[in-house]
XYZ file of C-alpha atoms in Angstrom:
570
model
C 68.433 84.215 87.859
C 67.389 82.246 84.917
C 68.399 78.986 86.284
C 66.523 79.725 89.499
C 63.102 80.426 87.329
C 63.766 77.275 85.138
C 64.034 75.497 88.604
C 60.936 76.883 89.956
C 59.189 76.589 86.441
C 60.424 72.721 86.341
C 59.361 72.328 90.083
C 55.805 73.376 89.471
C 55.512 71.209 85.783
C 56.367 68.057 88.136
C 53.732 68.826 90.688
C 51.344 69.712 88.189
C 51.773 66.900 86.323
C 52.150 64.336 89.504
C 48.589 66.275 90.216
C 46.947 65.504 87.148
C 48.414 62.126 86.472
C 46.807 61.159 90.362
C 43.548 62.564 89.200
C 43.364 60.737 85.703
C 44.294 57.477 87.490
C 41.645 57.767 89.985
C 39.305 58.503 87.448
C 40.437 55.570 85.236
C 40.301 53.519 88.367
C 36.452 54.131 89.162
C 35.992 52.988 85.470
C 37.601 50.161 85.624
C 36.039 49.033 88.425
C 32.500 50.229 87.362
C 33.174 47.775 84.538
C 34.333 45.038 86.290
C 31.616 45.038 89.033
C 29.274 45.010 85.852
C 31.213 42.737 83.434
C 32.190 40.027 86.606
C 28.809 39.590 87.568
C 27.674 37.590 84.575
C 30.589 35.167 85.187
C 30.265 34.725 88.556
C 26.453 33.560 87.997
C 27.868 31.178 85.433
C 30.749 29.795 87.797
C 27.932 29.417 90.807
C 25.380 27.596 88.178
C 28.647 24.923 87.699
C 29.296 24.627 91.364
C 26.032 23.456 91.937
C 26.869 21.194 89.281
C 29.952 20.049 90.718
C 30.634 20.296 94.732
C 34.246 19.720 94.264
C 34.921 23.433 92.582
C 32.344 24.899 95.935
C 35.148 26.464 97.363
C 36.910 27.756 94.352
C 33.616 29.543 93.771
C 33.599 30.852 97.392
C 36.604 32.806 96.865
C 35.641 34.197 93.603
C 32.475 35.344 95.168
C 34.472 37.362 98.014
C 36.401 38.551 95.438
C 33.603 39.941 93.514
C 32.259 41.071 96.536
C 35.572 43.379 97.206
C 35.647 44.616 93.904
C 31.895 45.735 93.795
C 32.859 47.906 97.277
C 35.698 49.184 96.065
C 33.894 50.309 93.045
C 31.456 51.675 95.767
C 33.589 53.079 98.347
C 35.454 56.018 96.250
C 36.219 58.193 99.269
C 39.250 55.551 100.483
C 42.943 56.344 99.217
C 42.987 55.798 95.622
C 46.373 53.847 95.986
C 44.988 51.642 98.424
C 41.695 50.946 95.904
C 44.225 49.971 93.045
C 46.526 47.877 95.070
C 43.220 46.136 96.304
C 42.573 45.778 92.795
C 45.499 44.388 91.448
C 45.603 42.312 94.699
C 42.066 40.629 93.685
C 43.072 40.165 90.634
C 45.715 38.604 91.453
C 43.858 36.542 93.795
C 41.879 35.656 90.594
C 44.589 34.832 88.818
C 46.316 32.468 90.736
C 42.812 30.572 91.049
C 42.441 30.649 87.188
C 45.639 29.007 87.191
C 44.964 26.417 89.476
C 41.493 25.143 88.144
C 42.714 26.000 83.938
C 46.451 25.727 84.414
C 47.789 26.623 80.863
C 44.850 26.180 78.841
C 42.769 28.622 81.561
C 42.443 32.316 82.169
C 45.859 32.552 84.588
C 48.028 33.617 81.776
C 45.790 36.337 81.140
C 45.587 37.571 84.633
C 49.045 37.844 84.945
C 49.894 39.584 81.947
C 47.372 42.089 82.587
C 48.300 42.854 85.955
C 51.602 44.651 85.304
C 49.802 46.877 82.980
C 46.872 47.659 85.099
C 49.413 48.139 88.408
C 51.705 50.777 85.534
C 48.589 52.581 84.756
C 46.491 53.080 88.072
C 49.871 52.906 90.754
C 53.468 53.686 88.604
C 55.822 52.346 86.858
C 57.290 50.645 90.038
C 54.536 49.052 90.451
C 54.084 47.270 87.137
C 57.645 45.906 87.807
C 57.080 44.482 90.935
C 53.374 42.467 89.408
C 55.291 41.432 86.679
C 57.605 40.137 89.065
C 55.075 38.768 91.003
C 53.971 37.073 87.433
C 56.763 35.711 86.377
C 57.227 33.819 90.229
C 53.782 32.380 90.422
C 54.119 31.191 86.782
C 57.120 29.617 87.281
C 55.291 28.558 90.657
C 52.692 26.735 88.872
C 54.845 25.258 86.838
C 56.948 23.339 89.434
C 53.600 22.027 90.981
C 52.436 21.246 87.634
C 55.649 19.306 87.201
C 55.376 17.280 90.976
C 52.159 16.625 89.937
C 50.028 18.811 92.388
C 48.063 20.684 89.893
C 46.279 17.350 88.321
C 44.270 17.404 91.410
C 43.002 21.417 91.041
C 42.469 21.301 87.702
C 38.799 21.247 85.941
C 39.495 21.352 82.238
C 40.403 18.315 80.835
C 43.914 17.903 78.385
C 45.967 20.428 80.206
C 49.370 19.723 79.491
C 51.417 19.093 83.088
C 55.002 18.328 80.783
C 57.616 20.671 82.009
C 58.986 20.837 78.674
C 55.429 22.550 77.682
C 55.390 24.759 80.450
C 58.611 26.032 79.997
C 57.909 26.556 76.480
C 54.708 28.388 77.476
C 56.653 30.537 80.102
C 58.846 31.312 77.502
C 56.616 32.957 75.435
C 54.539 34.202 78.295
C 57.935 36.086 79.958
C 58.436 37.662 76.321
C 54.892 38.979 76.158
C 55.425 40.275 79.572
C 58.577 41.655 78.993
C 57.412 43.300 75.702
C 54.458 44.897 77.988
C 56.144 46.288 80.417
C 59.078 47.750 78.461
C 56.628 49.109 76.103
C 54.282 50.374 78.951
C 57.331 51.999 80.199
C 58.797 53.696 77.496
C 55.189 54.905 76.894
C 54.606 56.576 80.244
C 58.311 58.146 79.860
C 56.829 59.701 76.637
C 53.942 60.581 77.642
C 55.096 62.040 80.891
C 58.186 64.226 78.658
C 54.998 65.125 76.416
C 52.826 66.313 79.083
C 55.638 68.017 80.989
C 56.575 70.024 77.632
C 53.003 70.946 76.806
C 52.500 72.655 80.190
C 56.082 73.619 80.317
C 54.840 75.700 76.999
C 51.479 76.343 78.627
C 53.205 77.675 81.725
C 55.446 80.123 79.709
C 52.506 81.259 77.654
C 50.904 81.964 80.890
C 53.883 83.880 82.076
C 54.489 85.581 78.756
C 50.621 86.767 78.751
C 50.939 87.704 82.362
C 54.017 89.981 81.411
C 52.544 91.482 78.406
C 49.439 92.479 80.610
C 51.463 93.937 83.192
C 54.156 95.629 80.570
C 50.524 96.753 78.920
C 49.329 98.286 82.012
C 52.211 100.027 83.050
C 52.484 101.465 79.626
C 48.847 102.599 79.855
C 49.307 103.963 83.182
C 52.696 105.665 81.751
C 50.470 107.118 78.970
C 47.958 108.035 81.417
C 50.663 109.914 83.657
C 51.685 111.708 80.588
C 48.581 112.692 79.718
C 47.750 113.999 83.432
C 50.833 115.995 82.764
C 49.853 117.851 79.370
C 46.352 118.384 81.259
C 47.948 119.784 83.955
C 50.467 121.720 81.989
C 47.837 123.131 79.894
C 45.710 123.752 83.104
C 48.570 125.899 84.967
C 49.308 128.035 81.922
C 45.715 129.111 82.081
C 45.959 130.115 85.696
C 48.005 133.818 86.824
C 47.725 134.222 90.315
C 50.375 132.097 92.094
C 48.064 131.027 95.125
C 45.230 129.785 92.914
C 47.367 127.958 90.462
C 49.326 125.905 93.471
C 45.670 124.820 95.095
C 44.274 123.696 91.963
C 48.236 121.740 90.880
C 47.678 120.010 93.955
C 44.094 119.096 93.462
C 44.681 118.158 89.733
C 48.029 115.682 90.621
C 45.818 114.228 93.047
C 42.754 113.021 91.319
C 45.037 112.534 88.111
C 47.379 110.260 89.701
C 45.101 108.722 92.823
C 47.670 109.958 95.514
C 46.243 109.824 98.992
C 47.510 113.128 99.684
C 49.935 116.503 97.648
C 52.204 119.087 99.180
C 53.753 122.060 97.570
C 56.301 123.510 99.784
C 57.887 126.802 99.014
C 61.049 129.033 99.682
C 61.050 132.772 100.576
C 62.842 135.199 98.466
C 65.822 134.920 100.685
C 65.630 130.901 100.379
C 65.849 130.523 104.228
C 62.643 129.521 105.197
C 60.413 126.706 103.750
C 56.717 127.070 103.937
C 53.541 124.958 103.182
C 51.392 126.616 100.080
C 49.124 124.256 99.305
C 48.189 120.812 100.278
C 45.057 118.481 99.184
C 44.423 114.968 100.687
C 46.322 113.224 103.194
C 49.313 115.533 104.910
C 51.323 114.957 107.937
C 50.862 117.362 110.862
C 52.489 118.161 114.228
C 55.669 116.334 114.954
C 55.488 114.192 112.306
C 54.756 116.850 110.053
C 58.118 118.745 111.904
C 60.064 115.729 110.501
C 59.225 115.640 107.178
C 59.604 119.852 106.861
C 63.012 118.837 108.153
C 63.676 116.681 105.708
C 62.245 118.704 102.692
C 64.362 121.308 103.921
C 67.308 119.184 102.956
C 66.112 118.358 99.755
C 65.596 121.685 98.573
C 69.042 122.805 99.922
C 70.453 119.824 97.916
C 68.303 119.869 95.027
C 68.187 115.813 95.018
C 64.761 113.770 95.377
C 64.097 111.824 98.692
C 62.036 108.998 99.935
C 60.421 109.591 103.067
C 60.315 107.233 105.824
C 59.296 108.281 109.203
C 59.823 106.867 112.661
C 57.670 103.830 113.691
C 56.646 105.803 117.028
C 55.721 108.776 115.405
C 53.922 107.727 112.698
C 52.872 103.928 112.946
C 50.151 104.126 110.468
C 52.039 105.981 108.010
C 53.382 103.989 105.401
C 56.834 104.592 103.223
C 55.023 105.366 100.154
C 56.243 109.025 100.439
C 58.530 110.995 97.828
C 59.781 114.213 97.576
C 60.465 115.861 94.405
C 62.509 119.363 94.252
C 60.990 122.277 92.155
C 64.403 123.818 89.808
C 63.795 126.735 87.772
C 66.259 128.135 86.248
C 68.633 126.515 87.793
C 67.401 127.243 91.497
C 65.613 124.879 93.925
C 62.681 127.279 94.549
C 60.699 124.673 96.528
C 59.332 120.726 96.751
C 56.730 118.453 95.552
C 55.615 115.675 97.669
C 53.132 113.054 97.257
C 52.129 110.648 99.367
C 50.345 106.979 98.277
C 49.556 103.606 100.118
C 48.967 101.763 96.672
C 53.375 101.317 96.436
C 55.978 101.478 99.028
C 58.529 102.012 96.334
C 58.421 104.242 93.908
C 60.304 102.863 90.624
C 62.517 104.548 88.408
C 60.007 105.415 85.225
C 57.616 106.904 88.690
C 60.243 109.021 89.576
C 61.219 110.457 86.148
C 57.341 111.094 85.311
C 57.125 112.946 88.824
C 60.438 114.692 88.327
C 59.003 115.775 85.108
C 55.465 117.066 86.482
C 57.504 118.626 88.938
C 59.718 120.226 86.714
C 56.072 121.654 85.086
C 55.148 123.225 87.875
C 58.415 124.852 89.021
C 57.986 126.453 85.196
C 54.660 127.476 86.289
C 55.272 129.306 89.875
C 58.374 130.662 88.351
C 56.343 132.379 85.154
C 53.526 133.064 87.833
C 56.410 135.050 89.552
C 57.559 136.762 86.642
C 54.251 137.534 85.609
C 53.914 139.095 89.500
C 56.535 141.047 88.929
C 56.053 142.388 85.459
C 52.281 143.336 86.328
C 54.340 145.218 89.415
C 56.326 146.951 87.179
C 53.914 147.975 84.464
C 51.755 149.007 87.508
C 54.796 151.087 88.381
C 55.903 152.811 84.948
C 51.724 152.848 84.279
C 51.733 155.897 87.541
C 55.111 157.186 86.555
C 53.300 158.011 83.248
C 50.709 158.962 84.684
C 52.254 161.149 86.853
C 54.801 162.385 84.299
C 51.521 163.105 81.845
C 50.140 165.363 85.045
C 52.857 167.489 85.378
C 53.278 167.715 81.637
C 49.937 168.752 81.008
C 49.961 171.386 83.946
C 52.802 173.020 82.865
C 51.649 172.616 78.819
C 48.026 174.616 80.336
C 49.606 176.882 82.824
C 51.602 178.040 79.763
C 49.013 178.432 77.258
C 45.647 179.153 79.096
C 43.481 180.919 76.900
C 44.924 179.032 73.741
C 43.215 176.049 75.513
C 39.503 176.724 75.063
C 37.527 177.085 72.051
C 33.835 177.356 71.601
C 31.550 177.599 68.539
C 28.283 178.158 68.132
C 25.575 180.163 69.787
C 23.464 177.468 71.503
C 24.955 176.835 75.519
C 23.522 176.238 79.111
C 23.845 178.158 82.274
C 27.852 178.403 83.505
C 26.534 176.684 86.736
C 25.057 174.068 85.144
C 28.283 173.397 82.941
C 30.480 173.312 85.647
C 28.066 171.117 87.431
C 28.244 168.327 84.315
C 31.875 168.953 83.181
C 32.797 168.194 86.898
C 30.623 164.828 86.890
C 32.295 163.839 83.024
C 35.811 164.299 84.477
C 35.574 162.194 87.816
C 33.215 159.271 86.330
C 35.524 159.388 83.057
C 31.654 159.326 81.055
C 30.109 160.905 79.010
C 27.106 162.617 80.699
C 23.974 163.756 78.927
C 21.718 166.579 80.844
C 19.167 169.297 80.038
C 19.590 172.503 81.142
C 18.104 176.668 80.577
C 20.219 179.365 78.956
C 20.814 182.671 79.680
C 17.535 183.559 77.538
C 15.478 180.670 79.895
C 15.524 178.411 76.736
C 15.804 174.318 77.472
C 18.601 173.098 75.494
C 20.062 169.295 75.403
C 23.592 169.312 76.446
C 26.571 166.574 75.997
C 29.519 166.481 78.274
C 32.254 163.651 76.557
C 35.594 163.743 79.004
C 38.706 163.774 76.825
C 40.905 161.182 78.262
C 44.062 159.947 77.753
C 45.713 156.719 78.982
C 43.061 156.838 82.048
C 43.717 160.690 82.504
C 41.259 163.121 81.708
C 42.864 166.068 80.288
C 39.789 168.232 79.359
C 36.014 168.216 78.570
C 34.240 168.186 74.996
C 31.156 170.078 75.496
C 28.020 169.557 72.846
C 24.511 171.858 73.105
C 21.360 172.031 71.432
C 18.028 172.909 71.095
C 15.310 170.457 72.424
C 13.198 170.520 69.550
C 16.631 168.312 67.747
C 15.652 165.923 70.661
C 17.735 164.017 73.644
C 21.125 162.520 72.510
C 21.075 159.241 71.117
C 23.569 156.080 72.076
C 24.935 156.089 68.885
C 25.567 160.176 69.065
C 27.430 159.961 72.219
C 29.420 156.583 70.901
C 30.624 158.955 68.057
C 31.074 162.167 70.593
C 33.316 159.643 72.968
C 35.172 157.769 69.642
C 36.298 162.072 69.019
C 36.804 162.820 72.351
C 39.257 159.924 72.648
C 40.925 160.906 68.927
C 41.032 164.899 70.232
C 42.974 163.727 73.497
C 45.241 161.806 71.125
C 46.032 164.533 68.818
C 46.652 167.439 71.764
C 49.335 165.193 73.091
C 50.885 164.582 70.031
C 50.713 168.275 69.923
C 52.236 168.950 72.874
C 54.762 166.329 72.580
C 55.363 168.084 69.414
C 55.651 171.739 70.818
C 57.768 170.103 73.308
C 60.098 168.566 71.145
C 60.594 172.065 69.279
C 61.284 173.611 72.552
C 64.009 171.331 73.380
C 64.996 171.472 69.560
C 65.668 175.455 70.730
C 67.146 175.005 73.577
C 69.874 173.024 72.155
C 70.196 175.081 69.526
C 71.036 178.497 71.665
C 73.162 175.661 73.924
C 75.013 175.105 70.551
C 75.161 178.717 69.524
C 76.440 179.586 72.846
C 78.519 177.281 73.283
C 80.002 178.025 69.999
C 80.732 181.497 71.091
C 82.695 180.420 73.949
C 85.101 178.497 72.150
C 85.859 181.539 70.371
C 87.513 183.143 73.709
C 91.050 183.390 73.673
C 91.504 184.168 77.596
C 89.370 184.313 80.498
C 88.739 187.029 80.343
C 86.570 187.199 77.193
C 85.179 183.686 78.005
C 83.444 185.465 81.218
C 82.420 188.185 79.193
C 81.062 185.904 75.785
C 79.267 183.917 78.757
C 77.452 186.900 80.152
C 76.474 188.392 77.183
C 74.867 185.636 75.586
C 72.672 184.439 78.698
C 71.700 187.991 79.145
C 70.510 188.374 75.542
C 69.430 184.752 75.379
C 67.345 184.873 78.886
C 66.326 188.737 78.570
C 67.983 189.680 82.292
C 68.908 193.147 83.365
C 72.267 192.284 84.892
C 74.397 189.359 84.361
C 76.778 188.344 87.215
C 79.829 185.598 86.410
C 82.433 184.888 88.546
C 85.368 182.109 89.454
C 87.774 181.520 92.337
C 88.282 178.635 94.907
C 85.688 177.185 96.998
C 86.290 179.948 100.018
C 86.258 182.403 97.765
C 83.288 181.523 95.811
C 81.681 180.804 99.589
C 82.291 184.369 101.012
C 80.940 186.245 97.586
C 77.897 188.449 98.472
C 76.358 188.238 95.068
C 77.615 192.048 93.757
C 80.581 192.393 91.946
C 83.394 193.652 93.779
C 86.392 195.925 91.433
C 88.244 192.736 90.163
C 84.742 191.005 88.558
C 83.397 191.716 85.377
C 79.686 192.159 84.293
């Protein structure tokens, strides 16, 4: 894998570079020939003035004209293959050069020419190229020199002294193939360094690019991490807040939508048997009929197996759809009670850091709807025990009044209302669980200002605390009745303690003649006397006129009429 990316990294160095190195040349190139349309031009004026001088040199000057007159439209024409402009460069100055040489010879401009154009051809073609013009030199030098030798170059030339001695033109070449040699190798082992340079620096500027681009996606996907986390506490926080199981699953699903930009949320659900699967809430984008069928199907599984799936539905039935689809299973307590699935365009694969942030939102909410249940069922409950007290705290109270009736009342004081209108407001106190204030006549016609306070206990009203007065003491204020009802509520406290109390002394006695009974029976020595200890002691203990005891089998116990016959005892 590394290999392949230092491939691939190399690969796109050598086009860069190749890219780069084409556009400096062509840029070079337009200078150069910008200068030497300017810089020729002078020259060429000078070289026409000496024609005129001197018809023999007319047609040298011709050509040098034409080639002036290429170089100024190449300089011009910058739209043509930058190649072709610097081999029609080199190939004018060439042209040049091989004139210089044939109207200067050594003491002219050739040399010049020809070890320039090696370095121009390395710089504005390749490396190649500088080989083959220094090539090219080296054979029209030593080209020259033969015709210099036969004598042919006397004729061309126009400065006077030029050696024509082979000797001095080999001596000459000598020097002129070291300088060319020296250029070349040094041009070459220049553009090797400077092409190793350039290919490290963006080699270097390449992996910095790659190493930023990294560290800005490893940023965002930790951001987006810390994000998802902190859409979980908020959510977390959000569910604890919520009771009723309904509620909470709407707003999970609306709040894992917007928090993590899903197109669309499901919570599916279990019965209490764990047999059926059924939709509870849904926000956003959620598949319906058959495709919808498909996916229940398959959510079905993943509860049952209590393992994650990626959903992919059938082409035909769902074209549109996308594979960005996951479903997460809900385990509390070590049960699958249902599944969470989301459903996004943004990624068709979910990675593995997705899946263990969604497992753990998911493992939130199960939490959640399983407390929400518990909480169900413990409000059930206390609901449950709550009316069993209350009903116990009924039937306690009827049979603690039933048995003490008159002990129950108490008045004190003088100052009262009409019965009527008493059992008109004690009525109201008792079903409204109020106090009520009301004015009312007494038996001698007088008004008087009356207070009826309910004494309740844990929601039951077990009696009324009745207040009167006179109206001159005026109506009864808020802060009066506050007081009355802060009494009322003590009073109700205190008779059931009471009564709990007189029960608990009841039982107390109970046991006690149980005990004292019971002791007495052990005492029998025979049957006899046990029948007889047993009837005495019930008939002192419960007052009765006649106490009846009697055992046998099952038939016989079955055909007894309920007198004693001769064999019983009494």
């Amino acid at each position: 894998m590394h290999d392949t990316t230092q491939k691939d990294t190399s690969g796109k160095v050598t086009l860069e570079i190749t890219s780069e190195l084409q556009a400096w040349r062509t840029r070079t190139l337009n200078v150069i020939l910008t200068i030497a349309a300017i810089a020729a031009a002078l020259p060429i004026v000078l070289v026409i003035n000496d024609a005129i001088r001197q018809p023999l040199q007319r047609p040298a000057v011709l050509i040098f004209a034409v080639i002036y007159l290429f170089v100024v439209a190449l300089a011009i024409f910058r739209r043509l293959d930058p190649r072709l402009r610097a081999w029609g460069l080199l190939l004018l100055g060439y042209a040049a050069g091989v004139l210089a040489f044939a109207r200067g010879g050594l003491a002219g401009d050739g040399p010049m020419y020809l070890l320039a154009l090696p370095v121009l051809a390395a710089i504005l073609v390749s490396v190649r190229s500088g080989l083959v013009m220094a090539v090219l030199g080296l054979l029209t030098f030593a080209a020259f020199a033969v015709t210099a030798h036969l004598g042919w170059l006397a004729n061309w030339l126009i400065i006077p002294d030029n050696p024509l001695i082979l000797s001095r033109w080999v001596s000459k070449g000598t020097t002129f193939v070291m300088l060319l040699i020296a250029l070349v190798v040094l041009q070459w082992l220049f553009g090797r360094f400077q092409t190793r340079t350039l290919q490290t620096t963006m080699e270097r500027g390449i992996q910095v690019d790659e190493a930023r681009a990294f560290l800005q996606a490893r940023t965002e996907e930790l951001d987006r991490r810390a994000r998802q986390l902190e859409a979980i506490v908020h959510l977390s926080h959000s569910m604890t807040d919520l009771i009723e199981s309904e509620e909470m699953l709407q707003r999970t699903a609306t709040a894992i939508k917007e928090q993590f930009s899903f197109d669309g949320v499901a919570i599916y659900l279990t019965n209490e048997s764990g047999d059926e699967v059924n939709l509870r809430a849904s926000v956003g984008n959620v598949p319906e009929g058959d495709v919808h069928s498909e996916y229940l199907e398959l959510m079905t599984q993943a509860i049952r197996s209590g393992t994650l799936r990626a959903i992919h539905p059938s082409a035909e039935k769902a074209p549109a759809a996308g594979p960005g689809r996951l479903v997460l299973p809900l385990r509390a307590r070590g049960q699958t009670i249902g599944a969470l699935a989301v459903q996004t365009r943004e990624q068709a694969v979910f990675s593995d850091e997705d899946i263990a942030i969604l497992q753990m939102m998911a493992d939130q909410i199960a939490v959640a709807i399983d407390n929400a249940r518990l909480f169900s069922e413990a409000q059930s409950s206390l609901r449950e025990l709550h009316a069993l007290s209350r009903q116990y705290a009924v039937e306690a109270w009827e049979r603690y009044t039933q048995a003490r009736a008159e002990a129950m009342r108490y008045s004190y004081g003088e100052t009262t209302c009409s019965a009527q209108t008493w059992q008109a407001a004690r009525e109201q106190a008792r079903a409204s669980g109020d106090p009520v204030t009301f004015t009312g006549d007494n038996e001698n016609g007088e008004t008087v200002q009356s207070l009826a306070a309910p004494v309740n206990l844990r929601g039951l009203t077990i009696g009324v605390l009745g207040l009167h007065r006179p109206t001159a003491a005026g109506a009864w204020r808020p802060e009066e009745i506050t007081m009355v009802r802060m009494i009322a509520d003590r009073l109700a406290l205190a008779a059931d303690n009471l009564r709990l109390l007189d029960e608990t002394q009841r039982s107390a006695a109970r046991e006690r003649l149980v005990g004292e009974i019971s002791d007495q029976m052990q005492r029998a020595t025979d049957t006899e006397a046990l029948m007889r200890i047993t009837a005495e002691e019930l008939n002192r203990v419960l007052g009765g006129s006649r106490t009846y005891v009697r055992l046998g089998t099952q038939a016989e116990l079955a055909g007894g009429s309920g007198h004693e016959p001769q064999e019983e005892r009494s």
